[in-house]
mmCIF file of C-alpha atoms in Angstrom:
data_model
loop_
_atom_site.group_PDB
_atom_site.id
_atom_site.type_symbol
_atom_site.label_atom_id
_atom_site.label_comp_id
_atom_site.label_asym_id
_atom_site.label_seq_id
_atom_site.Cartn_x
_atom_site.Cartn_y
_atom_site.Cartn_z
ATOM 1 C CA MET Z 29 164.964 62.081 91.628
ATOM 2 C CA THR Z 30 161.353 60.651 92.563
ATOM 3 C CA THR Z 31 160.188 57.695 90.877
ATOM 4 C CA ASN Z 32 157.834 59.684 88.547
ATOM 5 C CA GLU Z 33 160.409 62.667 87.706
ATOM 6 C CA LYS Z 34 161.521 62.545 84.193
ATOM 7 C CA ILE Z 35 164.330 64.266 82.609
ATOM 8 C CA ILE Z 36 162.971 66.229 79.894
ATOM 9 C CA LEU Z 37 164.281 68.264 77.038
ATOM 10 C CA ILE Z 38 162.379 71.124 75.315
ATOM 11 C CA THR Z 39 163.526 72.806 72.048
ATOM 12 C CA GLY Z 40 162.844 76.326 71.426
ATOM 13 C CA ALA Z 41 161.849 77.083 75.133
ATOM 14 C CA SER Z 42 162.543 80.286 75.403
ATOM 15 C CA SER Z 43 158.916 81.653 74.285
ATOM 16 C CA GLY Z 44 155.631 80.525 73.620
ATOM 17 C CA ILE Z 45 154.980 76.949 73.584
ATOM 18 C CA GLY Z 46 158.126 75.766 74.343
ATOM 19 C CA GLN Z 47 158.253 78.664 77.812
ATOM 20 C CA ALA Z 48 154.736 77.253 78.540
ATOM 21 C CA THR Z 49 155.901 73.666 78.442
ATOM 22 C CA ALA Z 50 158.919 73.946 80.349
ATOM 23 C CA LEU Z 51 157.018 75.629 83.121
ATOM 24 C CA ARG Z 52 154.393 72.902 83.204
ATOM 25 C CA LEU Z 53 156.348 70.331 83.363
ATOM 26 C CA ALA Z 54 158.795 71.296 85.735
ATOM 27 C CA GLY Z 55 155.416 72.156 87.984
ATOM 28 C CA ASP Z 56 154.571 68.684 87.925
ATOM 29 C CA GLY Z 57 157.481 67.646 89.112
ATOM 30 C CA HIS Z 58 160.027 66.820 86.493
ATOM 31 C CA HIS Z 59 163.322 68.128 85.751
ATOM 32 C CA VAL Z 60 163.344 70.244 82.519
ATOM 33 C CA VAL Z 61 166.474 70.895 80.187
ATOM 34 C CA ILE Z 62 165.651 74.118 78.190
ATOM 35 C CA GLY Z 63 167.364 75.076 75.042
ATOM 36 C CA ALA Z 64 167.365 77.983 72.683
ATOM 37 C CA ARG Z 65 169.362 80.654 71.229
ATOM 38 C CA ARG Z 66 168.501 83.655 73.664
ATOM 39 C CA THR Z 67 169.961 82.566 76.721
ATOM 40 C CA ASP Z 68 169.020 85.701 78.450
ATOM 41 C CA ARG Z 69 165.219 84.570 78.278
ATOM 42 C CA LEU Z 70 166.540 81.049 79.159
ATOM 43 C CA ASP Z 71 167.682 82.021 82.264
ATOM 44 C CA ASP Z 72 164.940 84.614 83.379
ATOM 45 C CA LEU Z 73 162.942 81.180 82.904
ATOM 46 C CA ALA Z 74 165.075 78.790 85.070
ATOM 47 C CA ALA Z 75 164.656 81.554 87.461
ATOM 48 C CA ARG Z 76 160.918 81.399 87.124
ATOM 49 C CA ILE Z 77 160.945 77.643 87.436
ATOM 50 C CA LYS Z 78 163.332 77.706 90.599
ATOM 51 C CA GLU Z 79 161.044 80.060 92.442
ATOM 52 C CA GLY Z 80 158.164 77.740 91.644
ATOM 53 C CA GLY Z 81 160.138 74.951 93.241
ATOM 54 C CA GLY Z 82 161.156 73.034 90.163
ATOM 55 C CA THR Z 83 164.383 72.385 88.680
ATOM 56 C CA ALA Z 84 166.110 73.294 85.013
ATOM 57 C CA ASP Z 85 169.437 73.052 83.038
ATOM 58 C CA VAL Z 86 169.961 75.837 80.663
ATOM 59 C CA HIS Z 87 171.713 75.351 77.403
ATOM 60 C CA ARG Z 88 172.246 77.595 74.404
ATOM 61 C CA LEU Z 89 170.838 75.667 71.521
ATOM 62 C CA ASP Z 90 170.881 76.284 67.752
ATOM 63 C CA VAL Z 91 168.800 73.327 66.337
ATOM 64 C CA THR Z 92 169.794 74.050 63.066
ATOM 65 C CA ASP Z 93 173.479 72.778 64.044
ATOM 66 C CA ARG Z 94 173.362 69.161 64.184
ATOM 67 C CA GLU Z 95 176.537 68.772 66.465
ATOM 68 C CA ASP Z 96 174.835 71.644 68.880
ATOM 69 C CA VAL Z 97 171.558 69.258 69.444
ATOM 70 C CA ALA Z 98 173.693 66.040 69.745
ATOM 71 C CA ALA Z 99 175.550 67.871 72.484
ATOM 72 C CA PHE Z 100 172.273 68.935 73.941
ATOM 73 C CA ALA Z 101 171.058 65.391 74.509
ATOM 74 C CA ASP Z 102 174.591 64.243 75.120
ATOM 75 C CA THR Z 103 174.883 66.757 78.208
ATOM 76 C CA ALA Z 104 171.975 66.170 79.696
ATOM 77 C CA ALA Z 105 172.358 62.027 79.580
ATOM 78 C CA LYS Z 106 175.488 62.508 80.950
ATOM 79 C CA GLN Z 107 174.500 65.113 84.007
ATOM 80 C CA HIS Z 108 171.583 63.080 84.783
ATOM 81 C CA GLY Z 109 171.842 59.283 83.732
ATOM 82 C CA ARG Z 110 169.257 59.121 81.335
ATOM 83 C CA ILE Z 111 167.034 61.597 79.391
ATOM 84 C CA ASP Z 112 163.226 60.442 78.910
ATOM 85 C CA VAL Z 113 161.671 62.616 76.850
ATOM 86 C CA ILE Z 114 162.296 65.233 74.120
ATOM 87 C CA VAL Z 115 160.019 67.718 73.123
ATOM 88 C CA ASN Z 116 160.907 69.019 69.552
ATOM 89 C CA ASN Z 117 159.330 72.402 69.468
ATOM 90 C CA ALA Z 118 161.559 74.838 67.993
ATOM 91 C CA GLY Z 119 159.896 76.457 64.713
ATOM 92 C CA VAL Z 120 159.742 79.570 62.901
ATOM 93 C CA MET Z 121 156.605 80.708 60.539
ATOM 94 C CA PRO Z 122 157.637 83.805 58.092
ATOM 95 C CA LEU Z 123 154.554 83.113 55.894
ATOM 96 C CA SER Z 124 154.399 84.472 52.355
ATOM 97 C CA ARG Z 125 153.354 83.863 48.789
ATOM 98 C CA LEU Z 126 155.449 81.870 46.580
ATOM 99 C CA ASP Z 127 155.483 84.468 43.815
ATOM 100 C CA SER Z 128 157.348 86.662 46.472
ATOM 101 C CA LEU Z 129 159.966 84.739 46.060
ATOM 102 C CA LEU Z 130 161.383 84.834 49.658
ATOM 103 C CA VAL Z 131 164.023 81.851 49.564
ATOM 104 C CA GLU Z 132 165.981 82.780 52.382
ATOM 105 C CA GLN Z 133 162.839 82.267 54.614
ATOM 106 C CA TRP Z 134 161.867 79.064 52.706
ATOM 107 C CA ASP Z 135 165.138 77.739 53.562
ATOM 108 C CA ARG Z 136 165.178 79.072 57.471
ATOM 109 C CA MET Z 137 161.667 77.122 57.727
ATOM 110 C CA ILE Z 138 163.511 73.712 56.177
ATOM 111 C CA ASP Z 139 166.325 74.080 58.306
ATOM 112 C CA VAL Z 140 164.444 74.869 61.674
ATOM 113 C CA ASN Z 141 161.173 72.965 61.397
ATOM 114 C CA VAL Z 142 162.287 70.194 59.402
ATOM 115 C CA ARG Z 143 166.246 69.652 59.827
ATOM 116 C CA GLY Z 144 166.006 70.659 63.523
ATOM 117 C CA LEU Z 145 163.343 68.112 64.328
ATOM 118 C CA LEU Z 146 165.407 65.396 62.456
ATOM 119 C CA TYR Z 147 168.499 66.576 64.383
ATOM 120 C CA GLY Z 148 166.469 66.128 67.375
ATOM 121 C CA ILE Z 149 165.517 62.758 66.592
ATOM 122 C CA ALA Z 150 169.039 61.939 65.817
ATOM 123 C CA ALA Z 151 170.586 63.219 68.925
ATOM 124 C CA ALA Z 152 167.582 61.561 71.319
ATOM 125 C CA LEU Z 153 167.043 58.095 69.626
ATOM 126 C CA PRO Z 154 170.494 56.157 70.759
ATOM 127 C CA HIS Z 155 170.021 57.466 74.082
ATOM 128 C CA PHE Z 156 166.197 55.818 74.206
ATOM 129 C CA GLN Z 157 167.349 52.553 72.442
ATOM 130 C CA ARG Z 158 170.205 51.890 74.955
ATOM 131 C CA GLN Z 159 167.811 52.685 77.974
ATOM 132 C CA GLY Z 160 164.743 50.663 76.389
ATOM 133 C CA SER Z 161 162.508 53.508 77.080
ATOM 134 C CA GLY Z 162 161.848 57.192 76.250
ATOM 135 C CA HIS Z 163 159.294 59.570 74.483
ATOM 136 C CA PHE Z 164 159.273 61.883 71.534
ATOM 137 C CA VAL Z 165 157.176 65.071 71.352
ATOM 138 C CA THR Z 166 156.621 66.843 68.037
ATOM 139 C CA VAL Z 167 155.011 70.374 67.886
ATOM 140 C CA ALA Z 168 153.561 70.387 64.694
ATOM 141 C CA SER Z 169 150.648 72.487 63.411
ATOM 142 C CA VAL Z 170 147.141 72.213 62.119
ATOM 143 C CA GLY Z 171 149.175 73.401 58.963
ATOM 144 C CA ALA Z 172 150.220 69.504 58.823
ATOM 145 C CA HIS Z 173 146.697 68.873 58.090
ATOM 146 C CA GLU Z 174 145.892 71.653 55.759
ATOM 147 C CA VAL Z 175 146.985 74.332 53.191
ATOM 148 C CA VAL Z 176 146.153 77.889 53.039
ATOM 149 C CA PRO Z 177 147.620 80.726 50.514
ATOM 150 C CA THR Z 178 150.837 82.242 52.126
ATOM 151 C CA GLY Z 179 151.153 79.102 53.809
ATOM 152 C CA ALA Z 180 152.692 76.478 51.347
ATOM 153 C CA VAL Z 181 156.232 76.293 52.449
ATOM 154 C CA TYR Z 182 155.156 76.473 56.288
ATOM 155 C CA CYS Z 183 152.601 73.886 55.878
ATOM 156 C CA ALA Z 184 154.954 71.756 53.798
ATOM 157 C CA THR Z 185 157.444 72.015 56.902
ATOM 158 C CA LYS Z 186 155.000 70.588 59.085
ATOM 159 C CA HIS Z 187 153.410 68.183 57.193
ATOM 160 C CA ALA Z 188 156.744 66.891 57.153
ATOM 161 C CA ALA Z 189 157.255 66.996 60.850
ATOM 162 C CA TRP Z 190 154.015 64.916 60.984
ATOM 163 C CA ALA Z 191 155.395 62.406 58.555
ATOM 164 C CA ILE Z 192 158.695 62.039 60.160
ATOM 165 C CA THR Z 193 157.161 61.813 63.236
ATOM 166 C CA GLU Z 194 154.433 58.973 62.703
ATOM 167 C CA GLY Z 195 157.192 57.165 60.497
ATOM 168 C CA LEU Z 196 159.305 57.231 63.556
ATOM 169 C CA ARG Z 197 156.335 55.857 65.571
ATOM 170 C CA GLN Z 198 155.842 52.959 63.093
ATOM 171 C CA GLU Z 199 159.485 52.021 62.874
ATOM 172 C CA LEU Z 200 160.404 52.093 66.633
ATOM 173 C CA ASP Z 201 160.022 49.492 69.355
ATOM 174 C CA PRO Z 202 156.748 49.999 71.397
ATOM 175 C CA SER Z 203 158.924 50.966 74.499
ATOM 176 C CA ILE Z 204 159.551 54.531 72.879
ATOM 177 C CA ARG Z 205 156.796 56.284 72.487
ATOM 178 C CA VAL Z 206 155.784 59.131 69.747
ATOM 179 C CA THR Z 207 153.295 61.779 69.925
ATOM 180 C CA THR Z 208 152.438 64.773 67.361
ATOM 181 C CA VAL Z 209 150.930 67.601 68.890
ATOM 182 C CA SER Z 210 149.532 70.000 66.456
ATOM 183 C CA PRO Z 211 148.348 73.565 67.663
ATOM 184 C CA GLY Z 212 145.844 75.940 66.160
ATOM 185 C CA VAL Z 213 146.077 79.462 66.319
ATOM 186 C CA VAL Z 214 148.135 80.528 69.367
ATOM 187 C CA GLU Z 215 149.348 83.120 70.944
ATOM 188 C CA SER Z 216 153.195 83.493 70.427
ATOM 189 C CA GLU Z 217 156.017 85.594 68.512
ATOM 190 C CA LEU Z 218 155.852 83.124 65.275
ATOM 191 C CA ALA Z 219 153.750 85.564 63.394
ATOM 192 C CA ASP Z 220 156.424 88.261 64.260
ATOM 193 C CA THR Z 221 158.658 86.845 61.624
ATOM 194 C CA ILE Z 222 156.155 87.535 58.816
ATOM 195 C CA THR Z 223 157.670 90.298 56.428
ATOM 196 C CA GLU Z 224 155.533 90.135 53.480
ATOM 197 C CA PRO Z 225 152.593 92.580 54.056
ATOM 198 C CA GLY Z 226 149.845 90.686 52.573
ATOM 199 C CA ALA Z 227 150.965 87.886 54.784
ATOM 200 C CA GLN Z 228 150.776 90.433 57.745
ATOM 201 C CA GLU Z 229 147.578 91.518 57.054
ATOM 202 C CA ALA Z 230 146.035 87.995 56.725
ATOM 203 C CA MET Z 231 147.334 86.860 60.035
ATOM 204 C CA ARG Z 232 145.943 89.706 61.929
ATOM 205 C CA THR Z 233 142.577 88.410 60.610
ATOM 206 C CA TYR Z 234 143.584 84.776 61.132
ATOM 207 C CA ARG Z 235 144.796 85.601 64.725
ATOM 208 C CA ALA Z 236 141.492 87.085 65.509
ATOM 209 C CA ASP Z 237 140.875 84.212 67.986
ATOM 210 C CA THR Z 238 143.412 82.541 69.765
ATOM 211 C CA ILE Z 239 144.477 80.114 72.836
ATOM 212 C CA PRO Z 240 147.259 80.543 75.291
ATOM 213 C CA PRO Z 241 150.167 78.453 74.932
ATOM 214 C CA SER Z 242 149.398 77.127 78.136
ATOM 215 C CA ALA Z 243 146.514 75.207 76.323
ATOM 216 C CA ILE Z 244 149.255 73.136 74.360
ATOM 217 C CA ALA Z 245 151.375 72.492 77.224
ATOM 218 C CA ASP Z 246 149.140 71.111 78.889
ATOM 219 C CA ALA Z 247 148.460 68.718 76.003
ATOM 220 C CA ILE Z 248 152.098 67.978 76.247
ATOM 221 C CA ALA Z 249 152.010 66.991 80.005
ATOM 222 C CA TYR Z 250 148.773 64.884 79.409
ATOM 223 C CA ALA Z 251 151.105 62.957 76.729
ATOM 224 C CA VAL Z 252 154.084 62.540 78.994
ATOM 225 C CA GLY Z 253 152.177 61.674 81.874
ATOM 226 C CA ARG Z 254 150.275 58.430 80.510
ATOM 227 C CA PRO Z 255 151.655 55.319 82.114
ATOM 228 C CA PRO Z 256 154.187 53.685 79.934
ATOM 229 C CA GLU Z 257 151.673 51.245 78.178
ATOM 230 C CA VAL Z 258 149.650 54.241 76.912
ATOM 231 C CA ASP Z 259 150.762 55.937 73.837
ATOM 232 C CA VAL Z 260 148.974 59.163 73.151
ATOM 233 C CA ASN Z 261 150.134 59.607 69.174
ATOM 234 C CA GLU Z 262 148.622 62.570 68.074
ATOM 235 C CA LEU Z 263 146.698 65.625 69.366
ATOM 236 C CA ILE Z 264 144.994 68.631 67.645
ATOM 237 C CA ILE Z 265 144.401 71.569 70.004
ATOM 238 C CA ARG Z 266 142.940 74.777 68.413
ATOM 239 C CA PRO Z 267 140.250 78.002 69.327
ATOM 240 C CA ALA Z 268 136.771 76.510 69.361
ATOM 241 C CA ARG Z 269 136.402 79.188 66.778
ATOM 242 C CA GLN Z 270 138.954 78.047 64.511
ATOM 243 C CA ARG Z 271 137.358 76.197 61.548
#
């Protein structure tokens, strides 16, 4: 390790913002520990990182399984002696109207977007407290700050993510930094999980203007790269045309 290299855990790293963040942070000289359920994609991502001169560990990870998330952090700490950052990025977005009663999809959003975040916090926090340093990064959404039709449950989960992360920031010793990153419309696979026809049509219009996931990765890299005495608490990044 160089003096500036950090051990960085990233959940939901198999695509979109997670993948872009892994590439960016590895390119900055950090060692990334990438987790997701689709290990074939993680293997491809790790190969890209290594071809670019970076380093990465691959872990199959289901953020809805508390023991799985704990093992994700514990294994990294054991292998590398510490963990410096966890980017809680995993999320799902099957939008629908409430009267469609897609309750299983509501449950899935709560499990991944809220419980998955809490499990990530629970897994990393003991390591950070023992070290006397660390950095939590939560990938929330502009949905944390607004509610739109078909987005009631999704926006609720992202507001919860914002509230949990802000509460964490206030409770922790200043030696542990906390950042919430709220993306606007980003090129990703999130919309592919929408099954309700009305929500699918609305999303096609809503996603007319997007930014690449690398724009969010740049924001995360900025927050991670600040000196220890600088805590970047919240960033909202969206297309210039998004209102």
